Structure formats: C-alpha cells, structure tokens
PDB file of C-alpha atoms in Angstrom:
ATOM      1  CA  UNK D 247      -2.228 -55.601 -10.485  1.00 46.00           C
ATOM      2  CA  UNK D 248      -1.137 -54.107 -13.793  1.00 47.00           C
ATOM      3  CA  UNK D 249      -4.642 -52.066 -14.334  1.00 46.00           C
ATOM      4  CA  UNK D 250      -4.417 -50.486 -10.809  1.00 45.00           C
ATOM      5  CA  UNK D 251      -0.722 -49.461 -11.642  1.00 42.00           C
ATOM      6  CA  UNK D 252      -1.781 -47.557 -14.666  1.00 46.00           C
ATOM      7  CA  UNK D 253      -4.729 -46.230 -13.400  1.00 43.00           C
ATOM      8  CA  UNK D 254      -2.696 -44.739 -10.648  1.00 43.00           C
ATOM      9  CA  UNK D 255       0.004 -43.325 -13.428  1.00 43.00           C
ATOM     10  CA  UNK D 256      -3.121 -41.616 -15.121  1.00 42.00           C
ATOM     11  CA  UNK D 257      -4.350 -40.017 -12.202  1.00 46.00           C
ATOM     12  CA  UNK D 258      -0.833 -38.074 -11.538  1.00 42.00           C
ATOM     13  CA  UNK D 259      -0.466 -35.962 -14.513  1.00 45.00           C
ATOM     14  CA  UNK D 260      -4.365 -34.881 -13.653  1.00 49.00           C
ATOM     15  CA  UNK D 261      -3.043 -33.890 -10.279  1.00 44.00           C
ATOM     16  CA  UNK D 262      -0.128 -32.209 -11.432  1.00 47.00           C
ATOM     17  CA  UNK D 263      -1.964 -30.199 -14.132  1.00 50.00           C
ATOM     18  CA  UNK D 264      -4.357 -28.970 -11.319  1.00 48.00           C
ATOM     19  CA  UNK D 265      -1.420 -27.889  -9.256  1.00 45.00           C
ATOM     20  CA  UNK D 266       0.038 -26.155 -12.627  1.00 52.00           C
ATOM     21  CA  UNK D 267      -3.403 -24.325 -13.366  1.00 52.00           C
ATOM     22  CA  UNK D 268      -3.628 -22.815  -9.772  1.00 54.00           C
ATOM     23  CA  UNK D 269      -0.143 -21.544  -9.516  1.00 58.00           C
ATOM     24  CA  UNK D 270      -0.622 -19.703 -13.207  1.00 69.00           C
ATOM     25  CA  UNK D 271      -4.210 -18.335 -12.529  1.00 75.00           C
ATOM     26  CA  UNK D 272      -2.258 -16.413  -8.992  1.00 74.00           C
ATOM     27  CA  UNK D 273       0.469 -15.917 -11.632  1.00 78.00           C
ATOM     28  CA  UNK D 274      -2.314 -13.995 -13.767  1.00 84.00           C
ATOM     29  CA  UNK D 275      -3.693 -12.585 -10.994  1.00 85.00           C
ATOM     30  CA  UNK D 276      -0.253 -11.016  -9.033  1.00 88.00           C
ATOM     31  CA  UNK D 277       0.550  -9.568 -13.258  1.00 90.00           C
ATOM     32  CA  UNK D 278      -2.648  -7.608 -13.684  1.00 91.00           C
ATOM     33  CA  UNK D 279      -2.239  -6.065  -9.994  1.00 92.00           C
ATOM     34  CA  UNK D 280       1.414  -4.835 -10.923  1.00 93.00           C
ATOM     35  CA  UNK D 281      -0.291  -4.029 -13.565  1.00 94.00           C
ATOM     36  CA  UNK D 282      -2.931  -1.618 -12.154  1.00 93.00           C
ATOM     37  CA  UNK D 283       0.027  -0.475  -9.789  1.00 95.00           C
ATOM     38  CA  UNK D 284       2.076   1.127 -12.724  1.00 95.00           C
ATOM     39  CA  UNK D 285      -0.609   2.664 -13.989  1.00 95.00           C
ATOM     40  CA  UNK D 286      -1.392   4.108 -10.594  1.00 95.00           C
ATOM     41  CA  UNK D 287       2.109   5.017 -10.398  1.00 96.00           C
ATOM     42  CA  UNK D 288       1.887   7.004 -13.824  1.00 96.00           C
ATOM     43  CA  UNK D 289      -0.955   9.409 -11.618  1.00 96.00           C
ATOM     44  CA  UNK D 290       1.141  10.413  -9.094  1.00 97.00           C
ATOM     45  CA  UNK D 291       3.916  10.531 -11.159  1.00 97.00           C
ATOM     46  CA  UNK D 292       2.078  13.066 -13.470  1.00 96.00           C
ATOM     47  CA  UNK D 293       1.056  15.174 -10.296  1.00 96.00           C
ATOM     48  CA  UNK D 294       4.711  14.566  -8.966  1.00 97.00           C
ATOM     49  CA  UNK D 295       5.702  16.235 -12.595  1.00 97.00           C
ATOM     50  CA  UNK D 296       3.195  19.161 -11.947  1.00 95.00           C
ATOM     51  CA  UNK D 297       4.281  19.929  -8.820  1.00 96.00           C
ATOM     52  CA  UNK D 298       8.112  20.725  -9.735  1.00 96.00           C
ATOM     53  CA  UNK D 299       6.790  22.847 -12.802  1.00 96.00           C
ATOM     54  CA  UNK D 300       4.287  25.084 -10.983  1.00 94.00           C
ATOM     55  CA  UNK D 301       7.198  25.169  -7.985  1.00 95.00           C
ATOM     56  CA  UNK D 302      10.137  26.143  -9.729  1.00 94.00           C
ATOM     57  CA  UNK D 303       7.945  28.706 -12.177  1.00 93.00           C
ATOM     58  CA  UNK D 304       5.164  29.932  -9.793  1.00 90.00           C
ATOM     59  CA  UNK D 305       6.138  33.281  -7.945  1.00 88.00           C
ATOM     60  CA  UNK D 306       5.362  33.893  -4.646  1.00 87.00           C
ATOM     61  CA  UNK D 307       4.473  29.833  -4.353  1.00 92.00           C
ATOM     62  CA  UNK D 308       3.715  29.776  -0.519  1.00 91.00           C
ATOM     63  CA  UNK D 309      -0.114  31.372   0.380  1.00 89.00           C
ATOM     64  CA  UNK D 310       0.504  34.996   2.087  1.00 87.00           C
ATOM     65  CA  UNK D 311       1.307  34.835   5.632  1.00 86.00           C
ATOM     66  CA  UNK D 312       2.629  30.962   5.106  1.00 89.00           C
ATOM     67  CA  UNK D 313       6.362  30.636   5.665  1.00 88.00           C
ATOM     68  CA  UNK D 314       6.161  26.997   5.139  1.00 90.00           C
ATOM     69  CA  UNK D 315       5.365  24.073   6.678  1.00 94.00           C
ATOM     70  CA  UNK D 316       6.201  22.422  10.098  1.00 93.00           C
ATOM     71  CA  UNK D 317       8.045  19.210   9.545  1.00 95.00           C
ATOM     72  CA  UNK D 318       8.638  17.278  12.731  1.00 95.00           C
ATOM     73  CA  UNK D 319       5.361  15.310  13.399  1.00 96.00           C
ATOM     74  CA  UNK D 320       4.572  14.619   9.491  1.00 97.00           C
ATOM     75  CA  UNK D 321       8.479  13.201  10.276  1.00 97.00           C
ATOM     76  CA  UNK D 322       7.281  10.571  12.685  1.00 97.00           C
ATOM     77  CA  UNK D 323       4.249   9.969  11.214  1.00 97.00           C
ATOM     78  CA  UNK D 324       6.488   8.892   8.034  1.00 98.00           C
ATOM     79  CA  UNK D 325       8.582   6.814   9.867  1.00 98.00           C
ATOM     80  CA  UNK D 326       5.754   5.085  11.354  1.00 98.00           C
ATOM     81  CA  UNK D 327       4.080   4.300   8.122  1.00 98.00           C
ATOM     82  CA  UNK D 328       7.644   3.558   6.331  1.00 97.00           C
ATOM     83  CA  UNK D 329       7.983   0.541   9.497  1.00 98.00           C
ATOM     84  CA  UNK D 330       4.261  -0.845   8.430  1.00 98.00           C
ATOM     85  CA  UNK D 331       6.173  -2.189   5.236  1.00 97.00           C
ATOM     86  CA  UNK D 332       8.142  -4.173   7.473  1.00 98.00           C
ATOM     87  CA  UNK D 333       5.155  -5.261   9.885  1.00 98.00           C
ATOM     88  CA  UNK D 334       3.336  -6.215   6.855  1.00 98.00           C
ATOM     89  CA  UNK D 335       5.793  -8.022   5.214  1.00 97.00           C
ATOM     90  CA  UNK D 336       6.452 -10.065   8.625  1.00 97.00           C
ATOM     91  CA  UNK D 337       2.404 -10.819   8.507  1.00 96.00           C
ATOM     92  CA  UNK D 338       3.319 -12.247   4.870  1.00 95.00           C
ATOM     93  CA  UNK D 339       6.099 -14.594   6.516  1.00 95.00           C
ATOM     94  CA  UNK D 340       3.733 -15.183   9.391  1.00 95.00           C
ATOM     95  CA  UNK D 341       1.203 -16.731   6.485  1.00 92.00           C
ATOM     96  CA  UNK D 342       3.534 -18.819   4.765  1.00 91.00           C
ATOM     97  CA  UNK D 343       4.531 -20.558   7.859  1.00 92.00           C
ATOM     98  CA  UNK D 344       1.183 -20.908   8.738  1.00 90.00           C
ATOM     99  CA  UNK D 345       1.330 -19.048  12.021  1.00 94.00           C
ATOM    100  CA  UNK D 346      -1.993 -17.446  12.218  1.00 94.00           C
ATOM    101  CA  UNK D 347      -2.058 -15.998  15.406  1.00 95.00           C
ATOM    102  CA  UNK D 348       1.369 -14.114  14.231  1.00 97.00           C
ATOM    103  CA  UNK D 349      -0.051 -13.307  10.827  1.00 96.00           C
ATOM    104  CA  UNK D 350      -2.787 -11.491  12.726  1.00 97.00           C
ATOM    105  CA  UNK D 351      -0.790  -9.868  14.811  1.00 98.00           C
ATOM    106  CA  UNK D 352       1.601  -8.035  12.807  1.00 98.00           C
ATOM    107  CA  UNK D 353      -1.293  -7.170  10.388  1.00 97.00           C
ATOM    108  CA  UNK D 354      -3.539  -5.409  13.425  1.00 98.00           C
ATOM    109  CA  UNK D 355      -0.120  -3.581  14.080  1.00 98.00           C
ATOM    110  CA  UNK D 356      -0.165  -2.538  10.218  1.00 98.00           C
ATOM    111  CA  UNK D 357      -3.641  -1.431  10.246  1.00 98.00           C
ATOM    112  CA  UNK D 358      -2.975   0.444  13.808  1.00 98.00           C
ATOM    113  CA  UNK D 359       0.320   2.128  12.157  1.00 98.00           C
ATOM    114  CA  UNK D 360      -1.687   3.434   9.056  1.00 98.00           C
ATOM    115  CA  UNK D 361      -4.899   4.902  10.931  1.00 98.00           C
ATOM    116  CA  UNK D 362      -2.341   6.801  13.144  1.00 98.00           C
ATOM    117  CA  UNK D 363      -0.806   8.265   9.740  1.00 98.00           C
ATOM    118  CA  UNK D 364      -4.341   9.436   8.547  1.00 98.00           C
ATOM    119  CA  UNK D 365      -5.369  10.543  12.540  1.00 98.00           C
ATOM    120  CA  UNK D 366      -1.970  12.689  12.271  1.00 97.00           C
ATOM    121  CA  UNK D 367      -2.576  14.020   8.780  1.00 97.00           C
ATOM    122  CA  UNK D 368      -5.951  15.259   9.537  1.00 96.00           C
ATOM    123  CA  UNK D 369      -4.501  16.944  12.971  1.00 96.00           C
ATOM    124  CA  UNK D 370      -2.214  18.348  10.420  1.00 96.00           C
ATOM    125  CA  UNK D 371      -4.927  19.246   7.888  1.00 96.00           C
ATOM    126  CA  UNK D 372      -6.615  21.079  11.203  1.00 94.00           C
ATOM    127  CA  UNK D 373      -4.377  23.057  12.161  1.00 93.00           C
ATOM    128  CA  UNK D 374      -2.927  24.616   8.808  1.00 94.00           C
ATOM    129  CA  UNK D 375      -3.530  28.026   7.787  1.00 90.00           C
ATOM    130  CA  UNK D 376      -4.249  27.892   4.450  1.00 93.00           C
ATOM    131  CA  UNK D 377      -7.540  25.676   2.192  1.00 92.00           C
ATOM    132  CA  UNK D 378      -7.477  24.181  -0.716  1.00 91.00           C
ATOM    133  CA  UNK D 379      -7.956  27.156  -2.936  1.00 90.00           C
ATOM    134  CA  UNK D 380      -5.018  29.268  -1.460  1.00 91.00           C
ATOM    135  CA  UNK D 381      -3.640  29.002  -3.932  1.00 90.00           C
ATOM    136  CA  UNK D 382      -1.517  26.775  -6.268  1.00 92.00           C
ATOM    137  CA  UNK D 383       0.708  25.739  -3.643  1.00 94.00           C
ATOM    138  CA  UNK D 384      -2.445  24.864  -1.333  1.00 94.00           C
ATOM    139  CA  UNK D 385      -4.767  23.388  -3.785  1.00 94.00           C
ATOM    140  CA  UNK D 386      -1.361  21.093  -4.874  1.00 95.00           C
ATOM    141  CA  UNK D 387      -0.485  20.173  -1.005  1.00 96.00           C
ATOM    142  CA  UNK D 388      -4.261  18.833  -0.414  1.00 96.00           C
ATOM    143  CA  UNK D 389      -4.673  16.990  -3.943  1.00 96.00           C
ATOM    144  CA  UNK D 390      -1.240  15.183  -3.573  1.00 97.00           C
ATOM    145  CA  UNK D 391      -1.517  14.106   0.586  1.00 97.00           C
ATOM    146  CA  UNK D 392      -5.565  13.814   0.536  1.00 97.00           C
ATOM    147  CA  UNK D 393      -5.042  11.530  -2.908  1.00 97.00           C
ATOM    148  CA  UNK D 394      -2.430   9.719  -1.022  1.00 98.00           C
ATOM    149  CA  UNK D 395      -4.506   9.270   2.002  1.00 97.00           C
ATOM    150  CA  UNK D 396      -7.525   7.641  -0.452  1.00 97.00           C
ATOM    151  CA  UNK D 397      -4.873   5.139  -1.200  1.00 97.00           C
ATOM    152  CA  UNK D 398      -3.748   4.468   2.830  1.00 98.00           C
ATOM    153  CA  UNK D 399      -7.462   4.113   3.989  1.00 98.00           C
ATOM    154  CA  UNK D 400      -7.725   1.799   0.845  1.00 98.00           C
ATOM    155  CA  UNK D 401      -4.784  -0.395   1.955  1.00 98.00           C
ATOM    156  CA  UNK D 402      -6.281  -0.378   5.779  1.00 98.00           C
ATOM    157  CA  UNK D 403      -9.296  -1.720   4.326  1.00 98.00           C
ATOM    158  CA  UNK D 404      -7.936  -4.241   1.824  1.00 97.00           C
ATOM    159  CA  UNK D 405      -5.988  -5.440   5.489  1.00 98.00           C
ATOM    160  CA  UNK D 406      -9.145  -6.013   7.720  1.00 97.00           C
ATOM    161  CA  UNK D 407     -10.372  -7.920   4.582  1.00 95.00           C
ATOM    162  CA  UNK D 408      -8.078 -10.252   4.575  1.00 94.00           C
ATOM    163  CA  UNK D 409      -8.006 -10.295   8.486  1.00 96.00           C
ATOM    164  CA  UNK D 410     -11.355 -11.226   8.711  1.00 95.00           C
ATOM    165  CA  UNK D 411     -10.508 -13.626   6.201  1.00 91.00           C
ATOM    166  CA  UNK D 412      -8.114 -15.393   8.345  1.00 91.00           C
ATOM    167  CA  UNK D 413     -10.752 -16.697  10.728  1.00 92.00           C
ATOM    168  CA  UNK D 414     -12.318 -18.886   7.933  1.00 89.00           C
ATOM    169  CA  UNK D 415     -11.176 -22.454   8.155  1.00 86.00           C
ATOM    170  CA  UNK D 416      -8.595 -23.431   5.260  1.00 83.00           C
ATOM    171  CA  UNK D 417      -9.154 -19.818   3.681  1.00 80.00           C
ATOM    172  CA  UNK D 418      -5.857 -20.001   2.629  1.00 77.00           C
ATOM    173  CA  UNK D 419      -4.736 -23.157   2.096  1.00 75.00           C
ATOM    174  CA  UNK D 420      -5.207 -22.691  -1.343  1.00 68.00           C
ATOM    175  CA  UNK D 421      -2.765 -19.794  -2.052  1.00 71.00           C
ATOM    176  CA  UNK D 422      -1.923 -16.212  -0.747  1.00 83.00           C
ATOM    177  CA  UNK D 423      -2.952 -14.400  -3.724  1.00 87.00           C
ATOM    178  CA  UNK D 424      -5.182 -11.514  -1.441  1.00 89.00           C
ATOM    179  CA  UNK D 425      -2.553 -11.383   1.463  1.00 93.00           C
ATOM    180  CA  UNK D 426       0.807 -10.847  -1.279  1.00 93.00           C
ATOM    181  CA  UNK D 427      -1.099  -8.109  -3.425  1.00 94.00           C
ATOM    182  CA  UNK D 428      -2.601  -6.070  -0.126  1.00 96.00           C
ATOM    183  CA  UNK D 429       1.174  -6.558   1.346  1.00 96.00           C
ATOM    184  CA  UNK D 430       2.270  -4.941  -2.363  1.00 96.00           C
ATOM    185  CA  UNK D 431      -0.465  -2.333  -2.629  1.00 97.00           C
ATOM    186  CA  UNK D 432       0.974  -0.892   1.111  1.00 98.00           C
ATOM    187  CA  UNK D 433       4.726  -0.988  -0.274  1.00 97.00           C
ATOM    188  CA  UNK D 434       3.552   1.300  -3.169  1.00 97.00           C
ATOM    189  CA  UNK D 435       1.581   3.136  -0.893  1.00 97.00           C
ATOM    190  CA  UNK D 436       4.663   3.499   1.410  1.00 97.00           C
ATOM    191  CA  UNK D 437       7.250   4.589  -1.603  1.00 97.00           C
ATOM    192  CA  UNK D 438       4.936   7.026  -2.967  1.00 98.00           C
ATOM    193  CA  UNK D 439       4.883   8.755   0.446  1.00 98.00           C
ATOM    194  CA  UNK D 440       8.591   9.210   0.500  1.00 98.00           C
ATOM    195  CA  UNK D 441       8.081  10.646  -2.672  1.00 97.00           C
ATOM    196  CA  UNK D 442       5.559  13.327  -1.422  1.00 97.00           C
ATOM    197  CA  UNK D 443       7.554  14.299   1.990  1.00 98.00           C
ATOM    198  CA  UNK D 444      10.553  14.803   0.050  1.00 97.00           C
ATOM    199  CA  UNK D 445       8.619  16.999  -2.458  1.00 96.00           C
ATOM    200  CA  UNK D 446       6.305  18.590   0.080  1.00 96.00           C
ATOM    201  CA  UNK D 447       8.193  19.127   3.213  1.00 96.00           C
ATOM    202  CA  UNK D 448      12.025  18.650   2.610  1.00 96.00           C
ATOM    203  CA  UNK D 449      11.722  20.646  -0.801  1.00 94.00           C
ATOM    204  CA  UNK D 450      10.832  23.971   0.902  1.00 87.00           C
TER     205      UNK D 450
END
C-alpha cells in the first residue's frame, strides 16, 4: 500500500514538469516572433521616416499630370481588412473553446477579407497613371503598399496553413502556438496599414 502511494507521488512532479516545459518552449516561441515583429516594424518604420523627409522637402512631389490619389475604394478596402483583426481574433476564441467548425469559419472569412484587399489594390495598381519610376513620389507609393501587400499574402498563407491544419486529429490539443502568432502577424499587418493610408492617402 505504502510503495504504490509513493510511486504515485513520484510520478506527479514528472507530470507537472512536462506541463511546465511545454508552456515555456510556446513561451520561447510567442518571444522570438514579437521578436521578429519589432524588427519588421523597424523596416517600415524606416520607410515610414523616408517618406515624410522626401514629402515635406521634395518639390513638385506628385508625378506631372497627377493631382493625387482617389481615396474612396482604398477606404473600404481598409475597413475591410481593419474588421479581419476582429474575424481573426474570433477564430482564436473559436480555438480555445474548441469549436472547430467556428474556428474555421471565421478564419475562411479572414482569408476571404485579405484576398479582396490585394484583388482591390491591384485594381488600384491598374488603373493609376503613374509606374514605379515616376518619380519619388511613385517609386515610394509602390515600395511602401507592394511591401505591405508581401506581408498580407504572407498572413493569407500562414492562415490556410493552419486551416489545413485544423483537419488533423488532436493537431492542437497540444497548444495554439501557430494559430496565436498567425492571429498576431495579421494585427501587425493590419496597424501598419493604418499607418500607410494615413501617410499615403489622407496626407495629400
């Protein structure tokens, strides 16, 4: 009786360590992706930085024959990508309750919300009347949106990975590391968007 007691005691601390290890190892994980965020933030904040110099010292900043730029569909085309940060994050609540079917859906809906951003920026992209070497104002406008749009077609695809993901069996029972820094990738993405319509299009 005694020696199945204590070899019952002994067996808890291994569990508990286990438990410990996994939780730090996401812990890890979740602090070198914030990581890599901040230094991705420290890009686009350097291009952000170049932007308002060569605005606010460049003459005659808008290519000839450009008066400047139409604002109403990049407008909804923000507000639809700004909402994805709240689809996405529902997907995340969807997870932890272990609602699959929801978590699925609300993370199609994010993927569908982003590829209509990049379908509307490359309308946009058509239909403008300058390139990429007109100059500093145009060869700034496609760095900053087309770098930005690297990043959304990155998040879209970091999504269907972890959809597909979600149709393996017990996939996630072991933690939600993937799902949490995808979700956190697309906020950035989302912020840093702001950022850009307020330099690009409000700023005029």
């Amino acid at each position: 009786m005694d020696s199945s007691i204590n070899s019952q005691e002994l067996q808890l601390p291994d569990h508990h360590t286990g438990v410990e290890h996994e939780h730090d190892e996401e812990g890890n994980k979740m602090f070198g992706f914030i990581v890599f965020l901040l230094s991705e933030s420290v890009i686009f904040l350097s291009f952000f930085a170049g932007y308002i110099v060569y605005k606010t010292t460049t003459p005659n900043w808008l290519p000839p024959g450009v008066s400047g730029l139409e604002i109403k569909d990049p407008a909804i085309n923000t507000v639809i990508l700004v909402s994805s940060s709240f689809v996405i994050y529902l997907a995340e609540r969807a997870l932890q309750n272990h609602n699959l079917t929801g978590f699925r859906i609300y993370l199609g809906a994010t993927m569908a919300m982003g590829s209509y951003f990049l379908l509307g920026q490359a309308i946009e992209w058509s239909n403008l009347e300058f390139g990429f070497t007109s100059g500093v104002f145009g060869g700034m406008f496609y760095l900053l949106t087309g770098f930005h749009g690297l990043h959304v077609l990155t998040g879209i695809v970091l999504q269907l990975m972890i959809f597909v993901r979600s149709f393996f069996p017990g996939n996630y029972d072991s933690g939600h590391f993937g799902v949490n820094a995808t979700s956190l990738f697309w906020h950035f993405v989302d912020v840093i968007w702001i950022v850009l319509f307020i330099l690009i299009y409000l700023w005029q």
